[in-house]
XYZ file of C-alpha atoms in Angstrom:
678
model
C -0.022 -0.037 0.007
C 2.850 2.461 0.966
C 4.579 1.503 -2.332
C 1.412 2.269 -4.257
C 0.999 5.639 -2.498
C 4.491 6.706 -3.383
C 3.911 5.739 -6.981
C 0.640 7.729 -6.882
C 2.296 10.812 -5.469
C 5.273 10.604 -7.807
C 2.885 10.113 -10.868
C 0.769 13.081 -9.715
C 3.706 15.361 -9.108
C 5.209 14.358 -12.481
C 2.149 15.556 -14.163
C 1.840 18.784 -12.113
C 3.297 21.007 -14.744
C 3.904 24.453 -13.260
C 3.809 27.209 -15.845
C 6.348 30.215 -15.540
C 3.428 32.710 -15.374
C 1.988 31.029 -12.322
C 5.080 31.457 -10.226
C 5.165 34.215 -7.682
C 8.794 35.275 -7.788
C 10.018 38.743 -6.707
C 12.228 40.165 -7.976
C 11.741 38.336 -11.272
C 14.891 36.530 -12.268
C 16.895 37.451 -15.324
C 16.516 34.126 -16.962
C 14.174 31.254 -15.991
C 13.145 28.025 -17.694
C 10.609 25.698 -16.107
C 10.424 22.052 -17.294
C 7.726 19.294 -16.867
C 8.874 17.806 -13.649
C 8.919 18.309 -9.855
C 11.336 17.815 -6.878
C 9.221 16.341 -4.113
C 9.897 17.417 -0.466
C 10.187 14.837 2.424
C 11.408 14.973 5.968
C 14.758 13.581 4.778
C 15.506 16.792 2.701
C 19.073 18.083 3.633
C 21.317 20.824 2.568
C 25.147 20.647 2.023
C 27.540 23.565 1.451
C 30.841 23.286 -0.338
C 33.575 25.940 -1.273
C 35.008 28.748 0.506
C 32.016 31.047 1.558
C 31.623 33.564 4.317
C 30.402 31.924 7.517
C 27.106 33.910 7.178
C 26.010 31.231 4.786
C 25.571 28.727 7.647
C 23.087 30.904 9.569
C 21.267 31.882 6.461
C 20.867 28.274 5.236
C 19.660 27.192 8.574
C 17.022 30.077 8.496
C 16.030 28.785 4.944
C 15.531 25.317 6.408
C 13.355 26.540 9.361
C 11.336 28.664 7.010
C 10.745 25.806 4.642
C 9.897 23.528 7.487
C 7.541 26.014 9.043
C 5.709 26.198 5.659
C 5.547 22.487 5.032
C 5.290 20.989 8.547
C 7.500 18.139 7.427
C 9.778 17.916 10.504
C 12.996 17.848 8.626
C 15.628 15.663 10.116
C 18.423 18.261 9.589
C 18.134 21.059 12.261
C 21.206 23.189 11.437
C 23.877 23.736 8.869
C 27.191 24.152 10.900
C 30.059 23.418 8.547
C 31.411 22.750 5.056
C 30.595 19.403 3.394
C 28.571 18.217 6.416
C 26.185 16.178 4.327
C 27.762 15.203 0.968
C 24.617 13.162 -0.202
C 22.224 16.067 0.533
C 19.524 16.766 -1.953
C 20.334 20.527 -1.912
C 23.988 21.288 -2.787
C 25.306 24.839 -2.489
C 28.726 25.683 -3.862
C 30.289 29.114 -3.254
C 33.803 29.692 -4.433
C 34.653 32.724 -2.345
C 33.666 34.720 0.680
C 31.350 37.596 -0.178
C 32.086 41.107 0.995
C 29.075 43.302 1.982
C 28.927 46.575 -0.118
C 28.207 47.667 -3.591
C 29.650 46.361 -6.842
C 29.939 42.910 -5.327
C 29.359 39.648 -7.088
C 25.616 38.734 -6.245
C 24.851 36.468 -9.223
C 23.729 32.845 -8.815
C 22.628 29.777 -10.722
C 19.854 27.547 -9.550
C 19.053 24.154 -11.075
C 16.159 22.077 -9.654
C 16.100 18.459 -11.038
C 13.664 15.720 -9.865
C 16.143 14.218 -7.479
C 18.388 17.059 -6.524
C 18.856 20.939 -6.376
C 22.100 22.681 -7.135
C 23.008 26.293 -6.291
C 26.201 27.651 -7.720
C 27.335 31.219 -6.736
C 30.666 32.894 -6.864
C 30.047 34.156 -3.394
C 27.757 33.395 -0.502
C 25.879 36.666 -1.306
C 24.529 35.003 -4.440
C 23.756 31.878 -2.691
C 21.625 33.739 -0.176
C 19.699 35.310 -2.985
C 19.208 31.816 -4.453
C 17.835 30.529 -1.302
C 15.173 33.225 -1.291
C 14.223 32.348 -4.898
C 13.831 28.649 -3.954
C 11.552 29.514 -1.069
C 9.330 31.435 -3.417
C 9.290 28.568 -5.864
C 7.519 26.174 -3.328
C 4.336 24.652 -4.606
C 1.751 22.257 -3.189
C -1.319 20.147 -3.921
C -3.740 18.819 -1.333
C -1.199 16.283 0.123
C 2.314 17.359 -0.861
C 4.886 20.101 -1.214
C 7.318 20.324 -4.176
C 9.463 22.503 -6.255
C 9.021 22.653 -10.097
C 12.061 21.469 -12.046
C 13.674 24.559 -13.494
C 16.936 26.409 -14.300
C 17.428 29.888 -13.210
C 20.347 32.312 -13.891
C 20.095 35.498 -12.055
C 21.991 38.655 -11.197
C 20.979 42.333 -10.100
C 20.712 45.135 -12.728
C 21.682 47.679 -10.249
C 24.202 47.462 -7.391
C 22.442 49.814 -4.999
C 19.088 48.454 -4.081
C 18.169 50.458 -0.832
C 15.729 51.164 1.760
C 15.867 54.295 3.968
C 14.209 54.247 7.349
C 13.942 57.564 9.280
C 14.360 56.770 12.961
C 14.566 60.459 13.816
C 11.118 61.864 13.364
C 9.544 58.935 15.046
C 11.880 56.550 16.653
C 11.856 53.037 15.226
C 13.038 50.442 17.853
C 15.574 47.701 17.177
C 12.941 45.032 16.408
C 11.523 47.207 13.723
C 14.729 47.732 11.981
C 15.640 43.914 12.292
C 12.409 42.653 10.806
C 12.679 45.032 7.893
C 16.281 43.934 7.313
C 14.809 40.416 7.014
C 12.248 41.563 4.526
C 14.972 43.382 2.600
C 16.958 40.253 2.353
C 14.084 38.290 1.134
C 13.715 40.856 -1.741
C 17.368 40.881 -2.572
C 17.898 44.417 -1.350
C 21.478 45.272 -0.171
C 21.593 48.800 1.290
C 19.946 49.893 4.562
C 20.162 53.797 4.772
C 19.654 54.778 8.433
C 18.368 58.266 8.930
C 19.509 58.876 12.578
C 19.303 62.713 13.302
C 17.023 65.396 12.336
C 15.071 68.335 13.839
C 12.944 65.982 15.977
C 15.658 63.968 17.648
C 19.272 62.773 17.969
C 19.141 58.975 18.134
C 22.813 58.019 18.394
C 24.485 57.309 21.701
C 27.755 59.382 21.933
C 29.837 58.612 24.978
C 31.860 61.731 24.439
C 28.822 63.852 23.987
C 26.203 62.299 26.238
C 24.015 65.414 26.382
C 22.829 64.890 22.804
C 20.802 61.808 23.890
C 20.136 63.013 27.409
C 18.586 66.327 26.137
C 17.618 65.810 22.525
C 16.172 62.238 22.158
C 13.275 62.084 24.560
C 14.942 58.974 25.754
C 14.493 57.237 22.399
C 17.862 56.437 20.895
C 20.087 53.617 19.772
C 22.923 52.560 22.118
C 26.313 51.926 20.573
C 25.902 48.199 21.248
C 22.601 48.211 19.500
C 23.878 49.927 16.511
C 26.842 47.371 16.263
C 24.408 44.554 16.657
C 22.195 45.903 13.963
C 25.246 46.368 11.572
C 26.235 42.794 12.233
C 22.664 41.660 11.698
C 22.583 43.379 8.434
C 25.872 42.002 7.438
C 24.795 38.450 7.982
C 22.071 39.100 5.478
C 24.321 40.675 2.820
C 23.188 44.146 3.570
C 25.257 47.251 3.819
C 24.274 49.928 6.459
C 24.683 53.564 5.597
C 24.270 55.960 8.495
C 23.051 59.501 8.108
C 23.842 62.518 10.302
C 21.917 65.352 8.550
C 23.851 68.607 8.421
C 23.991 71.594 8.173
C 20.207 71.913 8.150
C 17.724 69.844 9.945
C 19.837 70.730 13.005
C 17.325 71.598 15.671
C 18.206 68.611 17.808
C 21.919 69.098 17.850
C 21.573 72.912 18.231
C 19.251 72.481 21.199
C 22.260 70.910 22.940
C 25.027 73.063 21.365
C 23.554 76.457 20.335
C 26.971 77.973 20.044
C 27.590 76.375 16.673
C 24.291 77.495 15.366
C 23.874 80.441 12.922
C 21.562 82.707 14.837
C 23.268 85.991 15.563
C 22.234 86.076 19.384
C 21.687 82.729 21.104
C 21.242 81.347 24.551
C 20.301 77.909 25.882
C 16.614 78.566 24.896
C 17.316 79.727 21.292
C 16.841 76.091 19.878
C 14.503 73.317 20.728
C 13.452 69.995 19.599
C 10.883 70.280 16.878
C 7.478 68.662 17.652
C 6.029 69.485 14.153
C 7.008 68.415 10.558
C 8.391 70.579 7.813
C 11.533 72.620 6.846
C 13.109 74.631 9.753
C 15.503 77.409 9.895
C 18.087 76.087 12.685
C 21.344 75.605 10.646
C 24.995 74.961 11.671
C 27.344 77.914 11.246
C 29.799 77.152 8.404
C 32.112 79.985 9.504
C 32.639 78.750 13.070
C 35.769 76.484 13.613
C 33.692 74.991 16.693
C 31.220 73.582 14.266
C 33.922 71.459 12.495
C 35.545 70.519 15.742
C 32.368 69.209 17.122
C 31.378 67.283 13.769
C 34.933 65.757 13.725
C 34.420 64.527 17.190
C 31.042 63.115 16.390
C 32.309 61.331 13.258
C 35.221 59.974 15.154
C 32.980 58.184 17.464
C 30.152 57.252 14.954
C 32.218 56.064 12.010
C 33.835 53.127 13.772
C 30.287 51.814 14.619
C 29.616 51.233 10.913
C 31.663 48.795 8.798
C 30.636 49.964 5.491
C 32.389 52.638 3.145
C 29.707 55.246 2.950
C 28.452 57.887 5.231
C 25.459 60.057 4.412
C 25.682 63.732 5.582
C 22.181 64.919 4.404
C 22.772 68.370 3.078
C 18.985 68.846 2.103
C 16.597 71.686 2.469
C 18.863 74.280 3.930
C 17.070 77.499 3.206
C 19.903 79.586 4.426
C 17.776 82.163 6.293
C 19.842 82.196 9.356
C 22.914 82.568 7.172
C 21.414 85.577 5.440
C 20.564 87.292 8.680
C 23.960 86.866 10.294
C 26.409 89.561 9.345
C 29.475 87.405 10.590
C 28.362 84.711 8.170
C 27.960 87.260 5.397
C 31.363 88.579 5.899
C 32.827 85.134 5.830
C 30.955 84.541 2.409
C 32.425 87.816 1.121
C 35.904 87.108 2.232
C 35.979 83.744 0.658
C 34.207 85.128 -2.533
C 31.256 82.767 -2.175
C 28.521 84.135 -4.581
C 25.642 82.362 -2.767
C 24.588 80.147 -0.093
C 24.997 77.162 -2.316
C 28.784 77.771 -2.651
C 28.889 78.369 1.168
C 27.336 74.917 1.705
C 29.949 73.399 -0.661
C 32.579 74.826 1.467
C 30.834 73.344 4.533
C 30.491 69.881 2.855
C 34.170 69.870 1.651
C 35.414 70.227 5.346
C 33.499 66.971 6.150
C 35.209 64.925 3.367
C 38.672 64.530 5.262
C 36.770 63.896 8.529
C 35.109 60.871 6.821
C 38.087 59.854 4.723
C 40.144 59.326 7.979
C 37.719 56.529 8.747
C 37.771 55.205 5.065
C 34.171 56.534 4.416
C 32.927 58.069 1.122
C 30.653 61.097 1.553
C 27.065 60.867 0.235
C 24.424 63.523 0.360
C 21.119 64.659 -0.951
C 21.277 66.431 -4.335
C 21.581 69.965 -2.905
C 25.155 69.322 -2.084
C 26.085 69.124 -5.698
C 27.904 72.101 -7.129
C 30.760 72.669 -9.632
C 33.343 72.759 -6.791
C 32.311 69.619 -5.024
C 34.568 66.695 -4.857
C 33.762 63.977 -7.504
C 34.272 61.501 -4.804
C 30.807 62.395 -3.298
C 27.719 60.455 -4.157
C 24.664 62.396 -5.074
C 21.300 61.106 -3.836
C 18.737 62.374 -6.262
C 15.356 63.025 -4.543
C 13.593 66.002 -5.971
C 11.101 65.936 -8.784
C 7.852 67.526 -10.090
C 6.568 68.165 -6.506
C 9.665 70.367 -5.994
C 9.489 72.122 -9.338
C 12.127 70.026 -11.014
C 11.653 67.551 -13.908
C 11.608 63.988 -12.689
C 15.071 62.461 -12.819
C 16.727 65.579 -13.869
C 19.066 65.880 -10.944
C 20.127 62.278 -11.542
C 21.088 63.181 -15.153
C 22.777 66.352 -13.996
C 24.943 64.395 -11.419
C 26.093 61.741 -13.938
C 26.907 64.181 -16.662
C 28.967 66.250 -14.126
C 30.966 63.161 -13.164
C 29.145 62.049 -10.049
C 27.950 58.641 -8.935
C 24.180 58.815 -8.120
C 21.354 57.041 -6.411
C 17.744 57.725 -7.284
C 15.013 58.136 -4.751
C 12.787 60.448 -6.672
C 9.711 58.387 -7.534
C 10.471 55.955 -4.628
C 9.157 58.109 -1.704
C 6.830 55.375 -0.331
C 5.677 57.718 2.492
C 3.778 59.754 -0.168
C 1.255 56.919 -0.153
C 1.064 56.640 -3.945
C -0.077 53.474 -5.716
C 2.552 50.925 -6.616
C 2.494 51.775 -10.300
C 4.052 54.984 -9.553
C 7.144 53.331 -8.070
C 7.339 50.240 -10.265
C 7.290 52.193 -13.545
C 9.955 54.578 -12.348
C 13.325 53.447 -13.708
C 16.711 54.771 -12.524
C 17.977 54.588 -16.032
C 16.570 57.705 -17.763
C 14.460 57.268 -20.991
C 14.982 59.414 -23.967
C 18.264 60.868 -22.649
C 21.561 59.924 -24.321
C 24.102 58.843 -21.760
C 27.524 57.451 -22.495
C 28.398 54.048 -21.082
C 30.574 55.859 -18.415
C 27.726 58.016 -17.351
C 25.335 55.037 -17.262
C 27.821 53.256 -14.946
C 27.685 56.130 -12.415
C 23.971 55.390 -11.912
C 24.329 52.896 -8.881
C 20.703 52.265 -8.527
C 17.879 53.384 -6.221
C 16.502 53.692 -2.743
C 12.945 53.562 -1.332
C 12.573 56.282 1.313
C 10.366 55.939 4.369
C 10.310 59.316 6.165
C 8.546 58.861 9.475
C 6.662 61.918 10.253
C 3.318 60.190 9.997
C 4.253 56.535 11.191
C 4.999 54.846 14.290
C 6.433 51.206 14.961
C 2.834 49.943 14.768
C 2.243 51.427 11.245
C 5.618 51.734 9.447
C 5.563 48.163 7.898
C 2.197 48.927 6.248
C 3.852 51.858 4.471
C 6.958 49.989 3.431
C 5.554 46.727 2.365
C 4.542 45.367 0.054
C 5.188 48.236 -2.243
C 8.867 48.214 -1.626
C 8.976 44.692 -3.137
C 8.016 46.357 -6.437
C 10.897 48.847 -6.105
C 13.266 45.898 -5.256
C 12.194 44.342 -8.499
C 12.655 47.502 -10.584
C 16.265 47.546 -9.189
C 17.014 44.010 -9.707
C 15.110 42.681 -12.805
C 15.244 43.333 -16.445
C 13.976 46.763 -17.493
C 11.425 44.981 -19.665
C 9.765 43.358 -16.718
C 6.910 45.818 -16.342
C 3.608 43.994 -16.456
C 1.458 45.541 -13.685
C -1.123 42.825 -13.617
C 1.655 40.190 -13.038
C 3.251 42.457 -10.544
C 0.015 42.795 -8.481
C -0.582 38.931 -8.626
C 2.954 38.210 -7.457
C 3.059 40.974 -4.931
C -0.082 39.660 -3.179
C 1.571 36.357 -2.652
C 4.945 37.873 -1.487
C 2.914 40.171 0.986
C 1.734 36.996 2.818
C 5.094 35.500 2.877
C 6.606 38.588 4.373
C 4.589 37.914 7.545
C 6.614 34.835 8.227
C 9.609 37.327 8.729
C 7.677 39.228 11.287
C 6.423 42.107 9.119
C 3.303 43.519 10.536
C 1.612 45.198 7.643
C -1.278 42.921 7.679
C -1.848 41.901 11.314
C -1.526 45.363 12.817
C -4.365 46.734 10.638
C -6.765 44.489 12.702
C -5.264 46.021 15.895
C -5.990 49.657 14.503
C -9.576 48.792 13.368
C -10.433 47.283 16.789
C -9.362 50.486 18.437
C -11.345 52.545 16.045
C -14.527 50.415 16.552
C -14.149 50.290 20.311
C -13.773 46.536 20.088
C -16.985 45.958 18.301
C -17.264 43.656 15.391
C -15.530 45.563 12.629
C -16.327 43.839 9.362
C -18.043 46.918 7.824
C -15.050 49.053 9.037
C -12.566 46.807 7.377
C -14.769 46.718 4.185
C -14.661 50.571 4.126
C -10.929 50.577 4.742
C -10.407 48.270 1.713
C -11.732 51.166 -0.555
C -10.141 54.121 1.173
C -6.634 55.323 1.050
C -4.727 57.867 3.256
C -4.341 61.303 1.742
C -1.357 61.528 -0.563
C 1.655 63.791 -1.154
C 1.877 65.021 2.429
C -1.569 66.593 2.282
C -2.628 64.733 5.347
C -0.450 67.071 7.320
C 0.083 69.972 4.685
C 1.317 72.563 7.111
C 3.221 70.062 9.236
C 1.502 71.248 12.379
C -1.860 69.211 12.553
C 0.074 66.118 13.615
C 2.903 66.498 16.161
C 5.450 63.914 17.105
C 3.316 62.830 19.990
C -0.028 62.891 18.255
C -2.003 59.666 17.955
C -1.539 57.728 14.881
C -4.183 55.141 15.656
C -6.891 56.583 13.405
C -8.695 55.301 10.330
C -6.186 56.791 7.860
C -3.326 54.878 9.750
C -5.254 51.626 9.236
C -5.702 52.393 5.419
C -2.966 51.850 3.007
C -2.166 52.619 -0.712
C -3.421 50.199 -3.256
C -6.652 49.731 -1.463
C -7.590 46.059 -2.106
C -11.270 46.297 -3.129
C -10.760 49.502 -5.204
C -8.486 47.524 -7.579
C -10.981 44.710 -7.870
C -13.905 47.133 -8.335
C -12.119 49.051 -11.151
C -11.591 45.713 -12.818
C -15.316 44.889 -12.468
C -16.260 48.225 -13.894
C -13.975 47.944 -16.785
C -15.299 44.514 -17.794
C -19.019 45.917 -17.277
C -18.455 48.818 -19.540
C -16.913 46.539 -22.153
C -19.637 44.040 -21.994
C -22.877 44.871 -20.006
C -24.103 41.246 -19.667
C -25.795 40.156 -16.524
C -22.683 38.450 -15.060
C -20.531 41.558 -15.386
C -23.436 43.799 -14.096
C -23.720 41.675 -11.073
C -20.045 42.024 -10.154
C -20.653 45.784 -10.079
C -23.926 45.928 -8.460
C -22.798 43.546 -5.559
C -20.186 46.186 -4.661
C -22.792 49.071 -4.613
C -25.094 47.047 -2.497
C -22.118 46.098 -0.161
C -21.305 49.752 0.352
C -24.905 50.638 1.118
C -24.956 47.930 3.795
C -21.416 49.161 5.101
C -22.853 52.627 5.563
C -25.837 51.335 7.681
C -23.601 49.181 9.848
C -20.974 52.123 10.306
C -23.793 54.161 11.542
C -24.751 51.456 14.036
C -21.118 51.015 15.174
C -20.606 54.790 15.588
C -23.258 54.933 18.334
C -20.530 53.432 20.633
C -17.344 54.337 18.644
C -16.612 58.071 18.441
C -13.664 57.375 16.088
C -15.974 56.203 13.506
C -17.939 59.418 13.367
C -15.379 61.295 11.098
C -15.898 58.527 8.382
C -19.632 58.816 8.172
C -19.956 61.909 5.778
C -17.694 60.044 3.095
C -19.548 56.762 3.700
C -22.883 58.460 3.298
C -21.772 60.114 -0.018
C -20.818 56.652 -1.258
C -24.114 55.230 0.009
C -26.124 57.932 -1.792
C -24.211 57.523 -5.045
C -24.387 53.809 -4.951
C -28.191 53.954 -4.594
C -28.489 56.105 -7.580
C -26.051 53.933 -9.647
C -28.161 50.949 -8.671
C -31.250 52.549 -10.186
C -29.189 53.295 -13.351
C -27.509 49.956 -13.677
C -29.789 47.411 -12.215
C -33.337 48.891 -12.569
C -32.412 50.756 -15.861
C -34.038 53.905 -14.614
C -33.218 57.280 -15.974
C -31.353 59.164 -13.190
C -30.794 62.843 -13.061
C -27.286 63.482 -14.274
C -26.856 66.749 -12.300
C -27.653 64.720 -9.093
C -25.295 62.059 -10.081
C -22.369 64.370 -10.685
C -23.001 66.219 -7.375
C -22.945 63.027 -5.573
C -19.830 61.879 -7.407
C -17.972 65.030 -6.461
C -18.906 64.524 -2.747
C -17.216 61.103 -3.132
C -14.130 62.941 -4.231
C -13.993 64.858 -0.934
C -10.569 65.047 0.923
C -12.140 66.504 3.964
C -13.017 63.475 6.196
C -10.908 61.280 8.411
C -7.656 62.098 6.252
C -8.611 59.578 3.595
C -10.035 59.611 0.045
C -12.250 57.027 -1.690
C -9.967 54.985 -3.904
C -13.003 53.966 -5.956
C -13.713 57.558 -7.180
C -12.404 57.157 -10.670
C -14.165 53.943 -11.173
C -17.362 55.489 -10.018
C -16.809 58.380 -12.312
C -16.704 55.868 -15.264
C -20.107 54.440 -14.267
C -21.472 57.831 -13.938
C -20.183 58.882 -17.290
C -21.202 55.633 -19.032
C -24.286 55.825 -21.382
C-alpha cells in the first residue's frame, strides 16, 4: 500500500506542470526556464555546502531550512547547517567559490537548477547563494497532500548594485525590532543597502559617549545605544546588507543645536534659542559654516560614530537648507564675502568639503542629498537624487545632472513610499533615464535606487504597512530586467509575497486589525474593514500639509493609519467596472452591483457602530456620500431607470472629498466611469 501511495504521489507530481506565469517570484529572475517535472519534498531533505563561503552562509541556510519546514510542517531531520561538506549526499547542494564582502559592486549572481532528485545552487560568493535560497523559497508549490519545487533552471543577477531602503528613525523613533524585521524583509527581496536616517530636527538617536548630552537632552529618551548599532550592523551584514548611516547637516539641525547652540547660525543665542521640533516641515536652525567650533564638534562626532559602521559610505544629508539664518547673520555674510562665495550654495559646498577629510580618515565616502552638488564639490561624493515635479524639477533631472557632471548617483525621486502613492508610480519609475542619451561611463555612475520611508506620520505599529509590499516592487525594478513591467503580473505576485513577508515578522497585515479594533471600540468591525479596503490615506503630504496638525506625540491610531495605498477592493472594483462597460451582460453587471449593495450595507453598519465608537464618526460623511451615489447607480444599472445627471455628478464630487478622516475614496475614478457611461 505504501509503495502504491509513493507511486501515486510521484505520478501526480510528475504531471503537475507548473507554468512560468504561475510563479510568484519577486524580484523576477533575469533568466528562468521551467520544465515538466518536480522535486518532491520529504522529511529527509538536507542541505550541504561546499567551497569557501563567508560563515554567514551557515546561519542563512539554517534559516532557510526553518522557514521551509515551517511552511511544510515536514519536521526535517536536519536542524542546522554548521560546517562545510557536512552532508555530501544531501539533495540541496550549495557551492560558493569565495567569501562575499558586503557592499556595492559585489558579485551577487547565482545559478539555481532544480532536478527531480536534486537541487544545485552555484554562486561565486555566499551573497549570491543567499539570493538563490530566497528564490527557492518562493518557488515552493503544493497540492492537497504534498509540497514540491518545479524543475527549473534559473540564472540571475542584479541590474543595479545599489538597491536600498531608507528608514527615518529620527522623526518617530523606530526600535531595534522594527529595524531587524525590515532587514529580514529586505534580504528576502534581494535588497542590499539599508540607509539609516539617525538625526533630524525632531531627535538625535545615536548614543555618543563623548557627547552624552545629545541623547540626554535631544532624544526624549529614544535612541540607539552603540551596542545596539553594532548589533544591527552585524545583523545586516549576516544578510548581505550594507548599512549607511545619516547624520543630517548643516540643516535639519534643531536637535543638535538644542544641545550646542554655540555652533548655530543665529546671531544672538542662549540655551533657549533652539529646541526639539514637535512639528513636521523645513525649519531654519542651521549649523554655522564660518565657526571653527562647528567642525571641531562634527569631527568629534564622526570619530565616534564612524567606527560603529563597517561600510564605506556615510550620508551627511545636506538637504533643505534655506539659509535664512545665514542671510541674517552679518558674521556669516562677511565670511562669504571674504571667501568670494557668490551664494549660499557655494557656502554649503565649502561646509561639505570640510567633512570629506573627516570621513576619509575613517575610510568613508561622503554621500548627500542632491543639494550638495555644485561645480566645486569633490567628485568622490555620491549624489542622492530626490527632488522631482513636486519640487518644481523635472523627474530624474538631478540624476542626469549628477552623472553628466561626473558624480555617482542613487535615485530616490519616484521611490518616496511615504507619499502613499499607488505601486505603479514606483514600479514604472526606472533609475536609467529614458529618451536621454548617456555614455556608457555616465550610465555606470547610476548606482541604483532607494526607497525612502520618512517617519513624520508613522509609528512602529504602522511603518511596515507603509513600506511593504510596495517596496517589493521597487526591489524588482532595481534587480530585474528593465522590460519586466507588467502591472497585472506584479500585483498578482506582490499579493503572494505580501503574505510571505509575514513569516519574517512584518506587521503590515496583522496590525491593521489592531488599529480597526481600536477605532471600532472593540466591536465587530467587518463593515469598518470593508470601508478601509476602498479608502486610502491622503497623498503627497496633504494629510499634514502645514506640518502642524500632527505632532511627534499625536495619535497615529486613526482610520487613515489603518488604510494603505493600493486599496484592495478598489482595484477589484475597477476591474469589475471595466469589464461591465466593455460588455454589459448580466454576469458583469452583477459584479458591479454587488459592490454597490455592499457599500450601502456598510454605511448602515458604520452608523450602528458609531453609536458606541466616536472614532468612526469622522468617516460617516464620506460613507454617506458613497451610499447615496451607490443607490443612484443601482437605479441606473440594475433598474435601468433614468437618473438625473446633475444629481449624479453632485454625488460623485462629494465622493471625491478629501475632508473626512484624512482619507480619500480610492473607488472615485471607477465610480466616475459608471456615472459617465451611457
